[in-house]
Amino acid sequence: MTNTHVILVRHGETTANHEQRWYGALDAPLTERGQHQVQATGERFAQRRAGAPVDALYVSPLPRARSTAAAISAALDMEAIVDEGLREFSIGDWEGRTYQDLIDNEQLWARWAK
């Protein structure tokens, strides 16, 4: 029996991460730090490629995820498969709000704390 290994990779830091904003379906570009993280991730995959072959690479359609997958794709010399099923879900009223906004908004905070 063959073992299957699934490796999950989160995108590099985005401007929304840096600004401590909630976001799901909205996209935010990678920061300079995020771009460095993406490069380092690609290099890590290139190093482990021989010992642990990768059969497929799936990615969300959002640009932040695709940017991250591009570095891995290049390291593995394989195309990433864009999968709508991996699209981040909307978080409604919270999209784009800062963490502090939600703490300061008693009604939203109460709904979260329930």
GROMACS .gro file of N, CA and C in nm:
model
  342
    1MET      N    1   0.084  -0.118   0.000
    1MET     CA    2   0.000   0.000   0.000
    1MET      C    3   0.089   0.124   0.000
    2THR      N    4   0.053   0.220  -0.081
    2THR     CA    5   0.129   0.344  -0.091
    2THR      C    6   0.073   0.448   0.005
    3ASN      N    7   0.162   0.515   0.074
    3ASN     CA    8   0.119   0.623   0.163
    3ASN      C    9   0.100   0.750   0.083
    4THR      N   10   0.001   0.827   0.121
    4THR     CA   11  -0.023   0.957   0.060
    4THR      C   12   0.009   1.063   0.163
    5HIS      N   13   0.086   1.160   0.123
    5HIS     CA   14   0.120   1.272   0.210
    5HIS      C   15   0.059   1.398   0.151
    6VAL      N   16  -0.010   1.472   0.232
    6VAL     CA   17  -0.069   1.599   0.190
    6VAL      C   18   0.006   1.710   0.262
    7ILE      N   19   0.055   1.805   0.186
    7ILE     CA   20   0.127   1.919   0.243
    7ILE      C   21   0.043   2.043   0.218
    8LEU      N   22   0.005   2.112   0.324
    8LEU     CA   23  -0.072   2.235   0.311
    8LEU      C   24   0.022   2.353   0.332
    9VAL      N   25   0.013   2.450   0.243
    9VAL     CA   26   0.098   2.569   0.252
    9VAL      C   27   0.008   2.692   0.252
   10ARG      N   28   0.030   2.779   0.347
   10ARG     CA   29  -0.044   2.905   0.350
   10ARG      C   30   0.033   3.007   0.268
   11HIS      N   31  -0.039   3.101   0.210
   11HIS     CA   32   0.025   3.206   0.131
   11HIS      C   33   0.119   3.289   0.216
   12GLY      N   34   0.207   3.363   0.150
   12GLY     CA   35   0.297   3.454   0.221
   12GLY      C   36   0.219   3.570   0.283
   13GLU      N   37   0.287   3.645   0.368
   13GLU     CA   38   0.224   3.759   0.435
   13GLU      C   39   0.167   3.856   0.333
   14THR      N   40   0.045   3.903   0.359
   14THR     CA   41  -0.020   4.002   0.273
   14THR      C   42  -0.029   4.136   0.346
   15THR      N   43  -0.068   4.238   0.272
   15THR     CA   44  -0.088   4.369   0.334
   15THR      C   45  -0.196   4.361   0.442
   16ALA      N   46  -0.299   4.280   0.419
   16ALA     CA   47  -0.405   4.265   0.519
   16ALA      C   48  -0.353   4.198   0.646
   17ASN      N   49  -0.266   4.098   0.632
   17ASN     CA   50  -0.204   4.036   0.750
   17ASN      C   51  -0.126   4.141   0.827
   18HIS      N   52  -0.047   4.216   0.754
   18HIS     CA   53   0.040   4.317   0.816
   18HIS      C   54  -0.043   4.423   0.889
   19GLU      N   55  -0.157   4.459   0.831
   19GLU     CA   56  -0.244   4.562   0.891
   19GLU      C   57  -0.341   4.502   0.993
   20GLN      N   58  -0.329   4.375   1.020
   20GLN     CA   59  -0.417   4.302   1.113
   20GLN      C   60  -0.564   4.318   1.075
   21ARG      N   61  -0.591   4.286   0.948
   21ARG     CA   62  -0.727   4.292   0.896
   21ARG      C   63  -0.780   4.151   0.871
   22TRP      N   64  -0.908   4.135   0.895
   22TRP     CA   65  -0.977   4.010   0.862
   22TRP      C   66  -1.006   4.010   0.713
   23TYR      N   67  -0.982   3.902   0.649
   23TYR     CA   68  -1.021   3.889   0.509
   23TYR      C   69  -1.030   3.742   0.475
   24GLY      N   70  -1.120   3.714   0.385
   24GLY     CA   71  -1.140   3.576   0.340
   24GLY      C   72  -1.141   3.576   0.188
   25ALA      N   73  -1.257   3.611   0.131
   25ALA     CA   74  -1.272   3.610  -0.014
   25ALA      C   75  -1.208   3.732  -0.080
   26LEU      N   76  -1.190   3.839  -0.005
   26LEU     CA   77  -1.120   3.955  -0.060
   26LEU      C   78  -0.974   3.919  -0.077
   27ASP      N   79  -0.909   3.981  -0.172
   27ASP     CA   80  -0.767   3.952  -0.190
   27ASP      C   81  -0.684   4.069  -0.143
   28ALA      N   82  -0.564   4.042  -0.104
   28ALA     CA   83  -0.467   4.143  -0.063
   28ALA      C   84  -0.333   4.100  -0.119
   29PRO      N   85  -0.255   4.194  -0.171
   29PRO     CA   86  -0.126   4.158  -0.229
   29PRO      C   87  -0.025   4.116  -0.123
   30LEU      N   88   0.073   4.039  -0.168
   30LEU     CA   89   0.182   4.000  -0.078
   30LEU      C   90   0.267   4.121  -0.045
   31THR      N   91   0.314   4.127   0.078
   31THR     CA   92   0.410   4.230   0.118
   31THR      C   93   0.549   4.186   0.070
   32GLU      N   94   0.646   4.272   0.089
   32GLU     CA   95   0.784   4.235   0.055
   32GLU      C   96   0.826   4.113   0.139
   33ARG      N   97   0.788   4.114   0.266
   33ARG     CA   98   0.818   4.000   0.352
   33ARG      C   99   0.749   3.874   0.299
   34GLY      N  100   0.624   3.888   0.256
   34GLY     CA  101   0.550   3.775   0.200
   34GLY      C  102   0.616   3.720   0.075
   35GLN      N  103   0.671   3.808  -0.007
   35GLN     CA  104   0.741   3.764  -0.128
   35GLN      C  105   0.867   3.685  -0.091
   36HIS      N  106   0.937   3.729   0.013
   36HIS     CA  107   1.055   3.655   0.060
   36HIS      C  108   1.013   3.518   0.116
   37GLN      N  109   0.901   3.515   0.188
   37GLN     CA  110   0.851   3.388   0.242
   37GLN      C  111   0.819   3.290   0.129
   38VAL      N  112   0.757   3.343   0.024
   38VAL     CA  113   0.720   3.261  -0.091
   38VAL      C  114   0.845   3.203  -0.157
   39GLN      N  115   0.947   3.285  -0.174
   39GLN     CA  116   1.072   3.237  -0.234
   39GLN      C  117   1.135   3.129  -0.148
   40ALA      N  118   1.136   3.151  -0.017
   40ALA     CA  119   1.193   3.052   0.075
   40ALA      C  120   1.115   2.920   0.069
   41THR      N  121   0.984   2.930   0.056
   41THR     CA  122   0.901   2.809   0.046
   41THR      C  123   0.934   2.733  -0.082
   42GLY      N  124   0.948   2.805  -0.192
   42GLY     CA  125   0.986   2.741  -0.319
   42GLY      C  126   1.120   2.671  -0.307
   43GLU      N  127   1.216   2.737  -0.243
   43GLU     CA  128   1.349   2.678  -0.225
   43GLU      C  129   1.341   2.552  -0.139
   44ARG      N  130   1.257   2.555  -0.038
   44ARG     CA  131   1.241   2.439   0.050
   44ARG      C  132   1.186   2.320  -0.028
   45PHE      N  133   1.089   2.346  -0.114
   45PHE     CA  134   1.034   2.238  -0.197
   45PHE      C  135   1.139   2.186  -0.295
   46ALA      N  136   1.219   2.275  -0.349
   46ALA     CA  137   1.324   2.232  -0.443
   46ALA      C  138   1.423   2.139  -0.372
   47GLN      N  139   1.455   2.168  -0.246
   47GLN     CA  140   1.550   2.087  -0.170
   47GLN      C  141   1.495   1.948  -0.140
   48ARG      N  142   1.368   1.938  -0.114
   48ARG     CA  143   1.311   1.808  -0.076
   48ARG      C  144   1.255   1.731  -0.194
   49ARG      N  145   1.262   1.788  -0.311
   49ARG     CA  146   1.201   1.730  -0.430
   49ARG      C  147   1.247   1.586  -0.456
   50ALA      N  148   1.376   1.561  -0.450
   50ALA     CA  149   1.429   1.427  -0.484
   50ALA      C  150   1.382   1.321  -0.385
   51GLY      N  151   1.380   1.355  -0.258
   51GLY     CA  152   1.345   1.256  -0.156
   51GLY      C  153   1.197   1.234  -0.138
   52ALA      N  154   1.117   1.328  -0.180
   52ALA     CA  155   0.972   1.316  -0.161
   52ALA      C  156   0.901   1.377  -0.281
   53PRO      N  157   0.885   1.298  -0.386
   53PRO     CA  158   0.824   1.351  -0.507
   53PRO      C  159   0.681   1.400  -0.483
   54VAL      N  160   0.645   1.503  -0.554
   54VAL     CA  161   0.511   1.561  -0.545
   54VAL      C  162   0.437   1.525  -0.674
   55ASP      N  163   0.317   1.472  -0.659
   55ASP     CA  164   0.239   1.429  -0.774
   55ASP      C  165   0.144   1.537  -0.827
   56ALA      N  166   0.101   1.627  -0.740
   56ALA     CA  167   0.006   1.729  -0.783
   56ALA      C  168   0.016   1.851  -0.692
   57LEU      N  169  -0.017   1.966  -0.748
   57LEU     CA  170  -0.014   2.092  -0.674
   57LEU      C  171  -0.145   2.163  -0.702
   58TYR      N  172  -0.226   2.183  -0.599
   58TYR     CA  173  -0.355   2.249  -0.612
   58TYR      C  174  -0.351   2.383  -0.542
   59VAL      N  175  -0.425   2.479  -0.597
   59VAL     CA  176  -0.420   2.615  -0.542
   59VAL      C  177  -0.556   2.683  -0.555
   60SER      N  178  -0.584   2.770  -0.461
   60SER     CA  179  -0.702   2.857  -0.466
   60SER      C  180  -0.687   2.954  -0.583
   61PRO      N  181  -0.796   3.004  -0.638
   61PRO     CA  182  -0.787   3.099  -0.749
   61PRO      C  183  -0.744   3.240  -0.707
   62LEU      N  184  -0.739   3.269  -0.578
   62LEU     CA  185  -0.703   3.405  -0.537
   62LEU      C  186  -0.555   3.433  -0.563
   63PRO      N  187  -0.525   3.555  -0.608
   63PRO     CA  188  -0.387   3.589  -0.644
   63PRO      C  189  -0.284   3.566  -0.533
   64ARG      N  190  -0.321   3.590  -0.407
   64ARG     CA  191  -0.223   3.569  -0.299
   64ARG      C  192  -0.180   3.424  -0.292
   65ALA      N  193  -0.273   3.333  -0.315
   65ALA     CA  194  -0.241   3.190  -0.313
   65ALA      C  195  -0.167   3.150  -0.440
   66ARG      N  196  -0.209   3.205  -0.552
   66ARG     CA  197  -0.145   3.170  -0.679
   66ARG      C  198   0.000   3.220  -0.683
   67SER      N  199   0.026   3.336  -0.623
   67SER     CA  200   0.164   3.386  -0.615
   67SER      C  201   0.251   3.290  -0.536
   68THR      N  202   0.197   3.240  -0.428
   68THR     CA  203   0.270   3.145  -0.345
   68THR      C  204   0.291   3.014  -0.420
   69ALA      N  205   0.187   2.966  -0.486
   69ALA     CA  206   0.197   2.841  -0.561
   69ALA      C  207   0.294   2.853  -0.678
   70ALA      N  208   0.308   2.972  -0.735
   70ALA     CA  209   0.399   2.991  -0.849
   70ALA      C  210   0.543   2.956  -0.812
   71ALA      N  211   0.585   2.994  -0.691
   71ALA     CA  212   0.721   2.963  -0.648
   71ALA      C  213   0.739   2.813  -0.629
   72ILE      N  214   0.638   2.748  -0.575
   72ILE     CA  215   0.645   2.603  -0.556
   72ILE      C  216   0.640   2.533  -0.691
   73SER      N  217   0.554   2.581  -0.778
   73SER     CA  218   0.541   2.526  -0.913
   73SER      C  219   0.673   2.532  -0.988
   74ALA      N  220   0.741   2.645  -0.978
   74ALA     CA  221   0.871   2.660  -1.045
   74ALA      C  222   0.974   2.564  -0.985
   75ALA      N  223   0.974   2.551  -0.853
   75ALA     CA  224   1.070   2.462  -0.787
   75ALA      C  225   1.047   2.316  -0.825
   76LEU      N  226   0.922   2.280  -0.846
   76LEU     CA  227   0.888   2.140  -0.877
   76LEU      C  228   0.877   2.114  -1.026
   77ASP      N  229   0.886   2.220  -1.104
   77ASP     CA  230   0.872   2.210  -1.250
   77ASP      C  231   0.740   2.141  -1.286
   78MET      N  232   0.633   2.190  -1.225
   78MET     CA  233   0.500   2.137  -1.255
   78MET      C  234   0.398   2.250  -1.247
   79GLU      N  235   0.291   2.235  -1.322
   79GLU     CA  236   0.185   2.335  -1.323
   79GLU      C  237   0.097   2.318  -1.199
   80ALA      N  238   0.057   2.432  -1.144
   80ALA     CA  239  -0.040   2.429  -1.034
   80ALA      C  240  -0.180   2.416  -1.094
   81ILE      N  241  -0.263   2.340  -1.029
   81ILE     CA  242  -0.402   2.322  -1.072
   81ILE      C  243  -0.489   2.415  -0.988
   82VAL      N  244  -0.552   2.511  -1.055
   82VAL     CA  245  -0.640   2.605  -0.985
   82VAL      C  246  -0.772   2.534  -0.957
   83ASP      N  247  -0.811   2.533  -0.830
   83ASP     CA  248  -0.931   2.461  -0.788
   83ASP      C  249  -1.025   2.556  -0.715
   84GLU      N  250  -1.142   2.583  -0.776
   84GLU     CA  251  -1.241   2.672  -0.715
   84GLU      C  252  -1.283   2.624  -0.576
   85GLY      N  253  -1.277   2.495  -0.553
   85GLY     CA  254  -1.315   2.440  -0.423
   85GLY      C  255  -1.222   2.484  -0.310
   86LEU      N  256  -1.107   2.539  -0.346
   86LEU     CA  257  -1.012   2.588  -0.246
   86LEU      C  258  -1.024   2.738  -0.222
   87ARG      N  259  -1.118   2.802  -0.292
   87ARG     CA  260  -1.138   2.947  -0.275
   87ARG      C  261  -1.175   2.976  -0.130
   88GLU      N  262  -1.113   3.078  -0.076
   88GLU     CA  263  -1.142   3.119   0.060
   88GLU      C  264  -1.286   3.168   0.069
   89PHE      N  265  -1.351   3.143   0.180
   89PHE     CA  266  -1.491   3.185   0.193
   89PHE      C  267  -1.500   3.327   0.247
   90SER      N  268  -1.610   3.392   0.216
   90SER     CA  269  -1.634   3.528   0.264
   90SER      C  270  -1.664   3.525   0.413
   91ILE      N  271  -1.616   3.624   0.482
   91ILE     CA  272  -1.648   3.636   0.625
   91ILE      C  273  -1.741   3.754   0.649
   92GLY      N  274  -1.816   3.789   0.544
   92GLY     CA  275  -1.925   3.887   0.556
   92GLY      C  276  -1.881   4.023   0.606
   93ASP      N  277  -1.950   4.070   0.711
   93ASP     CA  278  -1.926   4.205   0.765
   93ASP      C  279  -1.783   4.223   0.816
   94TRP      N  280  -1.715   4.115   0.839
   94TRP     CA  281  -1.580   4.124   0.894
   94TRP      C  282  -1.475   4.152   0.787
   95GLU      N  283  -1.508   4.126   0.660
   95GLU     CA  284  -1.411   4.145   0.552
   95GLU      C  285  -1.350   4.285   0.556
   96GLY      N  286  -1.220   4.291   0.561
   96GLY     CA  287  -1.148   4.417   0.555
   96GLY      C  288  -1.141   4.495   0.685
   97ARG      N  289  -1.211   4.451   0.788
   97ARG     CA  290  -1.209   4.521   0.916
   97ARG      C  291  -1.084   4.481   0.994
   98THR      N  292  -1.037   4.572   1.076
   98THR     CA  293  -0.921   4.539   1.159
   98THR      C  294  -0.967   4.456   1.279
   99TYR      N  295  -0.873   4.387   1.338
   99TYR     CA  296  -0.904   4.310   1.458
   99TYR      C  297  -0.962   4.403   1.565
  100GLN      N  298  -0.901   4.520   1.578
  100GLN     CA  299  -0.945   4.615   1.680
  100GLN      C  300  -1.086   4.666   1.653
  101ASP      N  301  -1.122   4.686   1.524
  101ASP     CA  302  -1.259   4.727   1.489
  101ASP      C  303  -1.361   4.632   1.551
  102LEU      N  304  -1.333   4.505   1.542
  102LEU     CA  305  -1.428   4.406   1.592
  102LEU      C  306  -1.434   4.404   1.744
  103ILE      N  307  -1.321   4.424   1.807
  103ILE     CA  308  -1.318   4.430   1.953
  103ILE      C  309  -1.396   4.552   2.001
  104ASP      N  310  -1.380   4.664   1.928
  104ASP     CA  311  -1.446   4.789   1.967
  104ASP      C  312  -1.595   4.789   1.936
  105ASN      N  313  -1.642   4.706   1.845
  105ASN     CA  314  -1.783   4.700   1.808
  105ASN      C  315  -1.850   4.593   1.894
  106GLU      N  316  -1.919   4.637   1.998
  106GLU     CA  317  -1.976   4.544   2.096
  106GLU      C  318  -2.069   4.441   2.034
  107GLN      N  319  -2.150   4.485   1.937
  107GLN     CA  320  -2.245   4.393   1.875
  107GLN      C  321  -2.173   4.282   1.797
  108LEU      N  322  -2.075   4.321   1.715
  108LEU     CA  323  -2.000   4.220   1.640
  108LEU      C  324  -1.920   4.130   1.733
  109TRP      N  325  -1.860   4.190   1.834
  109TRP     CA  326  -1.780   4.113   1.928
  109TRP      C  327  -1.867   4.012   2.004
  110ALA      N  328  -1.988   4.053   2.042
  110ALA     CA  329  -2.078   3.963   2.114
  110ALA      C  330  -2.117   3.844   2.026
  111ARG      N  331  -2.141   3.870   1.896
  111ARG     CA  332  -2.174   3.760   1.805
  111ARG      C  333  -2.057   3.664   1.793
  112TRP      N  334  -1.935   3.717   1.789
  112TRP     CA  335  -1.815   3.634   1.779
  112TRP      C  336  -1.796   3.550   1.907
  113ALA      N  337  -1.818   3.613   2.020
  113ALA     CA  338  -1.793   3.548   2.149
  113ALA      C  339  -1.895   3.439   2.182
  114LYS      N  340  -2.010   3.440   2.114
  114LYS     CA  341  -2.115   3.340   2.142
  114LYS      C  342  -2.066   3.200   2.120
   0.00000   0.00000   0.00000
